[in-house]
PDB file of C-alpha atoms in Angstrom:
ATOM      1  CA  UNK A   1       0.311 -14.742  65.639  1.00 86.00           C
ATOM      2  CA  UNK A   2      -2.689 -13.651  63.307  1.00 89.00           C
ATOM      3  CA  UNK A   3      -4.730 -16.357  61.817  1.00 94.00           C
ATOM      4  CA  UNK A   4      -6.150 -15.889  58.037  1.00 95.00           C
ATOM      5  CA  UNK A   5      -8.816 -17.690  56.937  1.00 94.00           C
ATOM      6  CA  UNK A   6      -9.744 -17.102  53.308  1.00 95.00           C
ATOM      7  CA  UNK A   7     -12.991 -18.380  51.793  1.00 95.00           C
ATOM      8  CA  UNK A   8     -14.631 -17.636  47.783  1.00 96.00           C
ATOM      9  CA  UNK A   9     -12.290 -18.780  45.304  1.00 94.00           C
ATOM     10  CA  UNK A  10     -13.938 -21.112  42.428  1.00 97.00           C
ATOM     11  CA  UNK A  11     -13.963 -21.640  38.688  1.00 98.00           C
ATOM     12  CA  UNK A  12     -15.739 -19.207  36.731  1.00 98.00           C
ATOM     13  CA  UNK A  13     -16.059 -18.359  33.098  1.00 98.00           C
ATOM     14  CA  UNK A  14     -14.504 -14.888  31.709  1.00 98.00           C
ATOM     15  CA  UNK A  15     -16.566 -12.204  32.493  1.00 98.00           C
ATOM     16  CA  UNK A  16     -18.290 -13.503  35.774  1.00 98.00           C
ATOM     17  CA  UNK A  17     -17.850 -12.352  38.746  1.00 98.00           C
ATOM     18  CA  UNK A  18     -16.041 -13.590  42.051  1.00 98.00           C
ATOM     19  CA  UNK A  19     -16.162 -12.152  45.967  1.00 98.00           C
ATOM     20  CA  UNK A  20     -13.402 -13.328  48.014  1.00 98.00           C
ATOM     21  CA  UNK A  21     -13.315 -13.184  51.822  1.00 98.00           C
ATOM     22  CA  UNK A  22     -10.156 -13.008  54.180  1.00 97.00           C
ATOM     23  CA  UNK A  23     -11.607 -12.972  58.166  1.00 95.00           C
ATOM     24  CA  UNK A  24      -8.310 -12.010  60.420  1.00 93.00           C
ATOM     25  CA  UNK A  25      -7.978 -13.160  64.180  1.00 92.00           C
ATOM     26  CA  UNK A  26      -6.661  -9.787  64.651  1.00 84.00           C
ATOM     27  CA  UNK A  27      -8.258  -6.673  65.361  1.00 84.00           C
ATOM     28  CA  UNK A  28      -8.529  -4.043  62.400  1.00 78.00           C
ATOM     29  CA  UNK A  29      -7.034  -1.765  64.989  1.00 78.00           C
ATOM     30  CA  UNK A  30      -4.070  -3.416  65.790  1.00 86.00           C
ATOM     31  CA  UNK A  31      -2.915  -4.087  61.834  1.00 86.00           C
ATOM     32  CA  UNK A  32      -1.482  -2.001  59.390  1.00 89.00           C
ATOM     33  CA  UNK A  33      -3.009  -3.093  56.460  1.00 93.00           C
ATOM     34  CA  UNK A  34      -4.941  -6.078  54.421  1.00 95.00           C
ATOM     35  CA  UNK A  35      -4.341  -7.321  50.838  1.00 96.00           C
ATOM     36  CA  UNK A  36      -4.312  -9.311  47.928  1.00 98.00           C
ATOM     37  CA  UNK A  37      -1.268 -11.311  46.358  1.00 98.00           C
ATOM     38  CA  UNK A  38      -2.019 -13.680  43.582  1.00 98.00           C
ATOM     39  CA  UNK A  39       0.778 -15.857  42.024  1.00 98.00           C
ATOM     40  CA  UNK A  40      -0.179 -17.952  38.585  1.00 96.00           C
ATOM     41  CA  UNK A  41       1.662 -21.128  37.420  1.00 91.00           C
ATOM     42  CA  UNK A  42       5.446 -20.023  36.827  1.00 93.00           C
ATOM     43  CA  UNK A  43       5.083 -16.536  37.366  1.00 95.00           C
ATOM     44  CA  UNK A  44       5.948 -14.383  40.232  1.00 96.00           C
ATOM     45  CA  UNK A  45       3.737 -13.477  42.578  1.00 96.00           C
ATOM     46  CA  UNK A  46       1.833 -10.212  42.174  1.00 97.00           C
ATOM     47  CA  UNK A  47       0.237  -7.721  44.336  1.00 98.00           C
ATOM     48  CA  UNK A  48      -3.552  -7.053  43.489  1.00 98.00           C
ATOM     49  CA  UNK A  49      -5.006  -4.714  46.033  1.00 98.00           C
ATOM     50  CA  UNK A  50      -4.208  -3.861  49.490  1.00 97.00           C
ATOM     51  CA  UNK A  51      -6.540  -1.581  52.342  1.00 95.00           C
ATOM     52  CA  UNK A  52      -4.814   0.140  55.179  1.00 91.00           C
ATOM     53  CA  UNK A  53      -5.984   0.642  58.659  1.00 85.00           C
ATOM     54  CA  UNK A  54      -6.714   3.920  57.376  1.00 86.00           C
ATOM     55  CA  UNK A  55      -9.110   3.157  54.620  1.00 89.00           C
ATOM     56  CA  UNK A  56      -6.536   4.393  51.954  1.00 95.00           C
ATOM     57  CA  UNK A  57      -6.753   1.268  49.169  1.00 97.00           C
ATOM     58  CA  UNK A  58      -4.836   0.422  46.331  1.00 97.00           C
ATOM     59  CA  UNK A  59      -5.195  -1.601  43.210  1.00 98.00           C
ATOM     60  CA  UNK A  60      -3.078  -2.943  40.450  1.00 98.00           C
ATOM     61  CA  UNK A  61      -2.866  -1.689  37.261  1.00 97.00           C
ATOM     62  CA  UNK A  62      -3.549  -4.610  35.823  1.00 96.00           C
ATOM     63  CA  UNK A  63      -7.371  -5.139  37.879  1.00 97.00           C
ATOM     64  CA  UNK A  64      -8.426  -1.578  37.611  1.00 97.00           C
ATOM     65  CA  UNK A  65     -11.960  -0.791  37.090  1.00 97.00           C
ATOM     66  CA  UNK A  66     -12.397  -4.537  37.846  1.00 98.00           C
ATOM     67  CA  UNK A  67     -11.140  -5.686  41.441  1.00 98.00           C
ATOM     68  CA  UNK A  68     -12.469  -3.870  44.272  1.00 98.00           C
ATOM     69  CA  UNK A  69     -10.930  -4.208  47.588  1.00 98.00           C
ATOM     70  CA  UNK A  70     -12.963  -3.291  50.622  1.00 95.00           C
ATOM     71  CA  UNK A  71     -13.015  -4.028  54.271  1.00 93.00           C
ATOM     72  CA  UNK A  72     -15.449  -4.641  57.559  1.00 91.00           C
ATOM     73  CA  UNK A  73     -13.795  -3.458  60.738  1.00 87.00           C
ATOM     74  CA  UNK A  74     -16.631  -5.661  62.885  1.00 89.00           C
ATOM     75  CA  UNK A  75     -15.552  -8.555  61.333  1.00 91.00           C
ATOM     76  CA  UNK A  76     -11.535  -8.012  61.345  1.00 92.00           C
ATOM     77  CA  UNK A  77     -12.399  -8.578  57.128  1.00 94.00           C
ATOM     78  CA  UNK A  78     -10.979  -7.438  54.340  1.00 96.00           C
ATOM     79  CA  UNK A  79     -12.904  -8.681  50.756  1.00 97.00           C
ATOM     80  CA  UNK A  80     -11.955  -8.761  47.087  1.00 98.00           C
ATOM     81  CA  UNK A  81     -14.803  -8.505  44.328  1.00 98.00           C
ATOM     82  CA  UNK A  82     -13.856  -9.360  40.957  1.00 98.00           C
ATOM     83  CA  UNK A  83     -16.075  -8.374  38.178  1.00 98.00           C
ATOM     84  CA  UNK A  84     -14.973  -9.198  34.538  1.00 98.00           C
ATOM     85  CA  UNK A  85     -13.078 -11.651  35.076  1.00 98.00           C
ATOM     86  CA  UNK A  86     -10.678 -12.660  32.350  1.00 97.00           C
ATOM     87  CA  UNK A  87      -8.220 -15.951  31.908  1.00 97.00           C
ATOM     88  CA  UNK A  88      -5.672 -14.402  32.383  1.00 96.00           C
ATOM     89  CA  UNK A  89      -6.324 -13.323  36.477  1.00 97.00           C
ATOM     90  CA  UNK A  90      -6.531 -17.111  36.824  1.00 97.00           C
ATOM     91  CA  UNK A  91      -3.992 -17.628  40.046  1.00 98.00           C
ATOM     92  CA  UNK A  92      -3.824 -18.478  43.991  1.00 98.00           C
ATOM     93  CA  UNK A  93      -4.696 -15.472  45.437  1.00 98.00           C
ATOM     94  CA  UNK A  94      -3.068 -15.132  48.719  1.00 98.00           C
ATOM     95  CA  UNK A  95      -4.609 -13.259  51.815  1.00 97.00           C
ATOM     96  CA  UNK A  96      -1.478 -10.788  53.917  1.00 97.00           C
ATOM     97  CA  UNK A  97      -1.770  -9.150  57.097  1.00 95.00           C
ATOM     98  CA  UNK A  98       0.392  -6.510  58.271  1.00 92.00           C
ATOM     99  CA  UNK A  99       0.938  -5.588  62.132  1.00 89.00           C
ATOM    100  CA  UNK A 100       4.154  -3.538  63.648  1.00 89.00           C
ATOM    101  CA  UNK A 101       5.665  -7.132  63.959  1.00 89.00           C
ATOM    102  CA  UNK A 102       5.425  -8.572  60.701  1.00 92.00           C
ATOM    103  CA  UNK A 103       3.478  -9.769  57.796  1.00 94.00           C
ATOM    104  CA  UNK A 104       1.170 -12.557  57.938  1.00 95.00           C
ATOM    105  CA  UNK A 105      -0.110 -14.946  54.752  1.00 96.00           C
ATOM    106  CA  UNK A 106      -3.472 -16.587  54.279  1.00 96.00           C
ATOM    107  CA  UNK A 107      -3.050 -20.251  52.605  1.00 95.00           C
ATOM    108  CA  UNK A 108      -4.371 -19.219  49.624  1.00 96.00           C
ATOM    109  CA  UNK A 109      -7.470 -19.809  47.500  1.00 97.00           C
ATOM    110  CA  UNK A 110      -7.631 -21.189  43.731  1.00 97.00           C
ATOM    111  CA  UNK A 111      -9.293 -18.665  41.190  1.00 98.00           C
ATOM    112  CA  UNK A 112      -9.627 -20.316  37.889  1.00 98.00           C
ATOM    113  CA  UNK A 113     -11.309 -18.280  34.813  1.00 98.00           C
ATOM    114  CA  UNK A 114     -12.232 -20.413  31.680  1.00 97.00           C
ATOM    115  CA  UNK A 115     -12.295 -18.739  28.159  1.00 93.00           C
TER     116      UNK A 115
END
């Protein structure tokens, strides 16, 4: 069982900046990859940025040139800063861990951007 604990979520207004943290009880070694989800009010939820054990990363379209996903393999932590923020990335961003077994979710952390 891997443990997510996510921290840095807030209100902000558009065009500030955010860093959120997601510290794993598992070792970078043992997991696939780390990531970002965020789901907004009636909407689906959507994949933001993810980090493999490798290093390879990945961002969405729709955060690019703004989110930056990066990791600390001391601290089994994977972190998402968010420059420019805009209204429309207000959401629950949700933490996931990947290991052989299976996927793991974070309990999520509020990110609301006023106009």
């Amino acid at each position: 069982q891997v443990q997510l604990v996510e921290s840095g979520g807030g209100l902000v207004q558009a065009g500030g900046s955010l860093r959120l943290s997601c510290a794993a009880s598992e070792s970078w070694f043992r997991l696939n990859y780390m990531g970002w989800y965020r789901q907004a009010p009636g909407e689906q939820r959507e994949l933001v940025a993810t980090v493999t054990g490798g290093g390879t990363t990945y961002v969405a379209d729709s955060v690019e040139g703004r989110f930056t996903i990066s990791r600390d393999n001391a601290k089994n932590t994977v972190y998402l800063q968010m420059n420019s923020l805009k209204p429309e990335d207000t959401a629950t961003y949700y933490c996931v861990a990947r290991n052989p077994i299976r996927e793991y979710w974070g309990q999520g952390t509020q990110v609301t951007v006023s106009s």
